[in-house]
Short mmCIF file of C-alpha atoms and ligand atoms in Angstrom, two decimals:
data_model
loop_
_atom_site.label_atom_id
_atom_site.label_comp_id
_atom_site.label_asym_id
_atom_site.label_seq_id
_atom_site.Cartn_x
_atom_site.Cartn_y
_atom_site.Cartn_z
CA UNK A 1 102.16 76.54 -75.46
CA UNK A 2 104.35 78.94 -77.25
CA UNK A 3 103.48 79.25 -81.33
CA UNK A 4 107.29 78.12 -81.84
CA UNK A 5 107.25 75.51 -79.30
CA UNK A 6 104.16 73.74 -81.03
CA UNK A 7 105.58 73.82 -84.45
CA UNK A 8 108.66 72.29 -83.09
CA UNK A 9 107.06 69.73 -81.32
CA UNK A 10 104.69 69.05 -84.73
CA UNK A 11 107.62 69.17 -86.91
CA UNK A 12 108.71 65.73 -85.02
CA UNK A 13 105.52 63.65 -85.62
CA UNK A 14 106.11 60.51 -87.79
CA UNK A 15 104.48 60.98 -90.91
CA UNK A 16 102.79 58.91 -93.73
CA UNK A 17 104.90 55.59 -93.47
CA UNK A 18 103.19 54.67 -96.94
CA UNK A 19 100.86 57.13 -98.29
CA UNK A 20 97.71 56.09 -100.27
CA UNK A 21 97.53 58.18 -103.70
CA UNK A 22 93.45 57.55 -103.90
CA UNK A 23 93.04 59.20 -100.47
CA UNK A 24 95.50 61.93 -101.10
CA UNK A 25 97.42 61.51 -98.05
CA UNK A 26 99.82 64.77 -97.69
CA UNK A 27 100.76 65.73 -94.28
CA UNK A 28 99.82 69.31 -93.21
CA UNK A 29 103.39 70.70 -92.59
CA UNK A 30 104.52 72.09 -89.15
CA UNK A 31 104.45 75.48 -89.62
CA UNK A 32 101.06 75.52 -91.32
CA UNK A 33 99.46 73.51 -88.74
CA UNK A 34 100.78 75.85 -86.32
CA UNK A 35 100.03 79.29 -87.69
CA UNK A 36 95.98 77.69 -88.65
CA UNK A 37 95.79 76.06 -84.85
CA UNK A 38 97.35 79.45 -83.08
CA UNK A 39 95.02 81.44 -84.92
CA UNK A 40 92.12 79.35 -84.10
CA UNK A 41 93.15 79.83 -80.39
CA UNK A 42 93.48 83.70 -80.39
CA UNK A 43 89.68 83.52 -81.34
CA UNK A 44 88.93 81.11 -78.32
CA UNK A 45 87.83 78.44 -81.09
CA UNK A 46 90.10 75.96 -78.76
CA UNK A 47 88.16 75.86 -76.02
CA UNK A 48 85.71 73.06 -76.26
CA UNK A 49 85.68 70.05 -78.68
CA UNK A 50 87.70 70.11 -82.00
CA UNK A 51 87.23 67.57 -84.43
CA UNK A 52 90.06 66.88 -87.25
CA UNK A 53 88.34 65.24 -90.11
CA UNK A 54 90.69 63.13 -92.13
CA UNK A 55 93.29 63.36 -89.51
CA UNK A 56 95.92 61.41 -90.95
CA UNK A 57 99.24 60.82 -89.02
CA UNK A 58 97.25 63.54 -86.35
CA UNK A 59 99.39 66.63 -86.80
CA UNK A 60 95.89 68.90 -86.87
CA UNK A 61 94.35 66.85 -83.81
CA UNK A 62 97.40 66.67 -81.69
CA UNK A 63 98.36 70.19 -81.78
CA UNK A 64 95.04 71.17 -81.17
CA UNK A 65 95.07 69.03 -77.95
CA UNK A 66 98.64 70.72 -76.86
CA UNK A 67 96.75 74.06 -77.10
CA UNK A 68 94.11 72.67 -74.80
CA UNK A 69 91.13 71.35 -76.98
CA UNK A 70 89.49 68.28 -76.08
CA UNK A 71 90.28 66.72 -79.55
CA UNK A 72 88.90 64.25 -82.01
CA UNK A 73 90.51 63.02 -84.64
CA UNK A 74 88.70 60.47 -87.86
CA UNK A 75 90.38 58.86 -90.57
CA UNK A 76 89.63 56.46 -92.82
CA UNK A 77 93.15 54.73 -93.51
CA UNK A 78 94.38 52.45 -90.31
CA UNK A 79 97.65 52.55 -90.86
CA UNK A 80 97.60 56.56 -90.69
CA UNK A 81 95.22 56.06 -87.63
CA UNK A 82 97.94 53.94 -86.08
CA UNK A 83 100.81 56.22 -86.66
CA UNK A 84 98.45 59.24 -85.39
CA UNK A 85 97.68 57.16 -82.14
CA UNK A 86 101.90 56.52 -81.59
CA UNK A 87 102.35 60.16 -82.12
CA UNK A 88 99.75 61.38 -79.55
CA UNK A 89 101.15 58.49 -77.03
CA UNK A 90 104.73 59.49 -77.34
CA UNK A 91 103.61 62.96 -76.45
CA UNK A 92 101.42 61.74 -73.57
CA UNK A 93 98.85 63.66 -75.05
CA UNK A 94 95.29 62.75 -75.09
CA UNK A 95 92.90 62.48 -78.37
CA UNK A 96 90.19 60.74 -79.30
CA UNK A 97 91.18 58.68 -82.46
CA UNK A 98 88.06 57.29 -84.58
CA UNK A 99 88.13 55.29 -87.61
CA UNK A 100 85.55 55.99 -90.25
CA UNK A 101 84.23 57.88 -93.21
CA UNK A 102 83.83 61.76 -92.96
CA UNK A 103 80.65 61.25 -95.33
CA UNK A 104 78.68 58.83 -92.96
CA UNK A 105 80.22 59.48 -89.32
CA UNK A 106 77.75 60.44 -86.67
CA UNK A 107 79.57 63.49 -84.07
CA UNK A 108 77.82 65.50 -81.59
CA UNK A 109 79.00 68.67 -79.52
CA UNK A 110 81.85 69.56 -81.89
CA UNK A 111 82.24 73.21 -81.62
CA UNK A 112 85.38 73.56 -84.36
CA UNK A 113 86.50 71.82 -87.07
CA UNK A 114 90.09 71.63 -88.38
CA UNK A 115 90.69 69.94 -91.53
CA UNK A 116 93.23 69.49 -94.47
CA UNK A 117 90.75 67.46 -96.72
CA UNK A 118 91.79 66.03 -100.06
CA UNK A 119 92.21 68.72 -102.67
CA UNK A 120 90.35 66.62 -105.18
CA UNK A 121 93.53 66.20 -107.88
CA UNK A 122 92.77 62.57 -108.21
CA UNK A 123 89.83 61.17 -110.17
CA UNK A 124 86.99 59.70 -108.14
CA UNK A 125 88.83 60.83 -105.20
CA UNK A 126 85.69 63.04 -104.59
CA UNK A 127 87.76 65.84 -103.47
CA UNK A 128 86.99 68.29 -100.72
CA UNK A 129 82.67 68.21 -101.11
CA UNK A 130 82.14 65.26 -98.28
CA UNK A 131 84.70 67.22 -96.20
CA UNK A 132 83.14 70.11 -96.19
CA UNK A 133 79.75 69.07 -96.03
CA UNK A 134 80.46 67.22 -92.83
CA UNK A 135 82.46 70.34 -91.27
CA UNK A 136 79.80 72.65 -91.94
CA UNK A 137 77.16 70.22 -90.36
CA UNK A 138 78.77 69.40 -87.05
CA UNK A 139 81.06 72.88 -86.55
CA UNK A 140 80.51 76.00 -85.33
CA UNK A 141 83.32 77.45 -87.26
CA UNK A 142 85.59 75.45 -89.70
CA UNK A 143 89.14 76.03 -90.26
CA UNK A 144 90.26 74.56 -93.37
CA UNK A 145 93.25 74.41 -96.32
CA UNK A 146 91.98 74.14 -99.86
CA UNK A 147 94.14 74.45 -103.21
CA UNK A 148 94.25 78.32 -104.48
CA UNK A 149 91.51 79.53 -106.39
CA UNK A 150 88.59 77.43 -104.44
CA UNK A 151 87.07 80.71 -102.78
CA UNK A 152 84.22 81.07 -105.27
CA UNK A 153 83.29 77.42 -105.07
CA UNK A 154 83.54 77.32 -101.17
CA UNK A 155 81.60 80.49 -100.78
CA UNK A 156 78.99 79.12 -102.55
CA UNK A 157 79.20 75.41 -101.11
CA UNK A 158 79.32 76.69 -97.63
CA UNK A 159 75.96 78.37 -97.54
CA UNK A 160 74.28 79.62 -95.18
CA UNK A 161 77.80 79.33 -93.44
CA UNK A 162 79.81 82.35 -93.84
CA UNK A 163 83.53 82.32 -95.27
CA UNK A 164 85.31 85.61 -93.26
CA UNK A 165 88.96 85.02 -93.85
CA UNK A 166 90.72 83.24 -96.91
CA UNK A 167 94.78 83.55 -96.27
CA UNK A 168 96.81 82.58 -99.11
CA UNK A 169 100.06 80.37 -98.06
CA UNK A 170 102.80 78.70 -100.02
CA UNK A 171 102.51 74.52 -98.81
CA UNK A 172 105.72 73.03 -99.00
CA UNK A 173 104.63 69.24 -100.95
CA UNK A 174 106.82 66.42 -99.69
CA UNK A 175 107.62 64.16 -102.68
CA UNK A 176 105.26 61.27 -101.90
CA UNK A 177 104.68 59.95 -104.90
CA UNK A 178 106.20 58.59 -107.96
CA UNK A 179 105.18 60.98 -110.42
CA UNK A 180 106.25 64.00 -108.47
CA UNK A 181 109.36 64.68 -110.03
CA UNK A 182 110.97 67.33 -107.29
CA UNK A 183 111.83 66.19 -103.65
CA UNK A 184 109.82 69.44 -102.11
CA UNK A 185 107.31 71.58 -104.76
CA UNK A 186 105.92 74.38 -103.63
CA UNK A 187 102.08 74.81 -104.19
CA UNK A 188 99.49 77.59 -103.28
CA UNK A 189 96.84 76.99 -100.91
CA UNK A 190 94.08 78.87 -99.07
CA UNK A 191 93.46 78.61 -95.28
CA UNK A 192 89.94 79.16 -94.70
CA UNK A 193 87.98 80.03 -91.95
CA UNK A 194 84.44 79.51 -91.90
CA UNK A 195 81.58 80.29 -89.54
CA UNK A 196 78.23 78.82 -89.30
CA UNK A 197 77.02 80.40 -86.17
N1 SAH B 1 95.00 65.80 -91.64
C1 SAH B 1 96.01 65.37 -92.27
C2 SAH B 1 96.00 64.81 -93.64
C3 SAH B 1 95.71 65.27 -94.60
S1 SAH B 1 95.90 64.03 -95.73
C4 SAH B 1 96.89 66.22 -92.12
O1 SAH B 1 96.59 67.88 -91.61
O2 SAH B 1 98.38 66.18 -92.07
C5 SAH B 1 93.94 64.00 -96.11
C6 SAH B 1 93.32 62.69 -95.23
O3 SAH B 1 92.02 62.51 -95.54
C7 SAH B 1 94.42 61.41 -95.53
O4 SAH B 1 94.82 61.02 -94.34
C8 SAH B 1 93.09 60.54 -96.01
O5 SAH B 1 93.35 59.27 -95.86
C9 SAH B 1 91.77 61.10 -95.16
N2 SAH B 1 90.78 60.79 -95.77
C10 SAH B 1 90.67 60.65 -97.19
N3 SAH B 1 89.40 60.48 -97.23
C11 SAH B 1 88.59 60.39 -96.43
C12 SAH B 1 87.25 60.02 -95.99
N4 SAH B 1 86.44 59.70 -96.75
N5 SAH B 1 86.80 59.59 -94.47
C13 SAH B 1 87.84 59.61 -93.60
N6 SAH B 1 89.24 60.23 -94.17
C14 SAH B 1 89.68 60.46 -95.30
#
């Protein structure tokens, strides 16, 4: 599937119907998801099993499957998971969705992790640490989205894995929580490629 087609397909997926503030449920915009997934495809990182940690409504897991990967999505929230399953079913694409906590889930034979973890903006959310921990434990390569300015922390945290690429992109945050005043707020995020080989 061409990149433009991927983006258009992901654009049409159902998002969070009732986003949970504590879980920091923000969908990855289709453009950013397709950039991330296409760069993984070009490097041969979608050849085997891909796991989306905190898959939400499934944009990264479904996108990986559309590009030919065997894809697994893990999510704590049963409501989001149901939307993800419905999104995959509507496209006729096969993704294995698992309800679980990324901190404790047991996953084997994953080669690549893709994720947009909670940024840790909400108090008590635990932020992205449990995600980075699990991702570097199970994946050979990790693609992950983080708040701008996270590079120092991430480089130290993932050791002995190595940050191989950091790309800065503007992330349109759709208004999904009441404390956000504008409809769409642009924030700066960083896309990481981390190698644990
Ligand atoms: N991957 C999706 C959603 C990103 S938002 C996308 O790119 O659009 C982060 C997701 O992580 C939310 O769906 C949230 O419910 C989930 N999440 C937060 N903490 C979690 C945990 N401990 N275990 C599993 N999922 C979790």
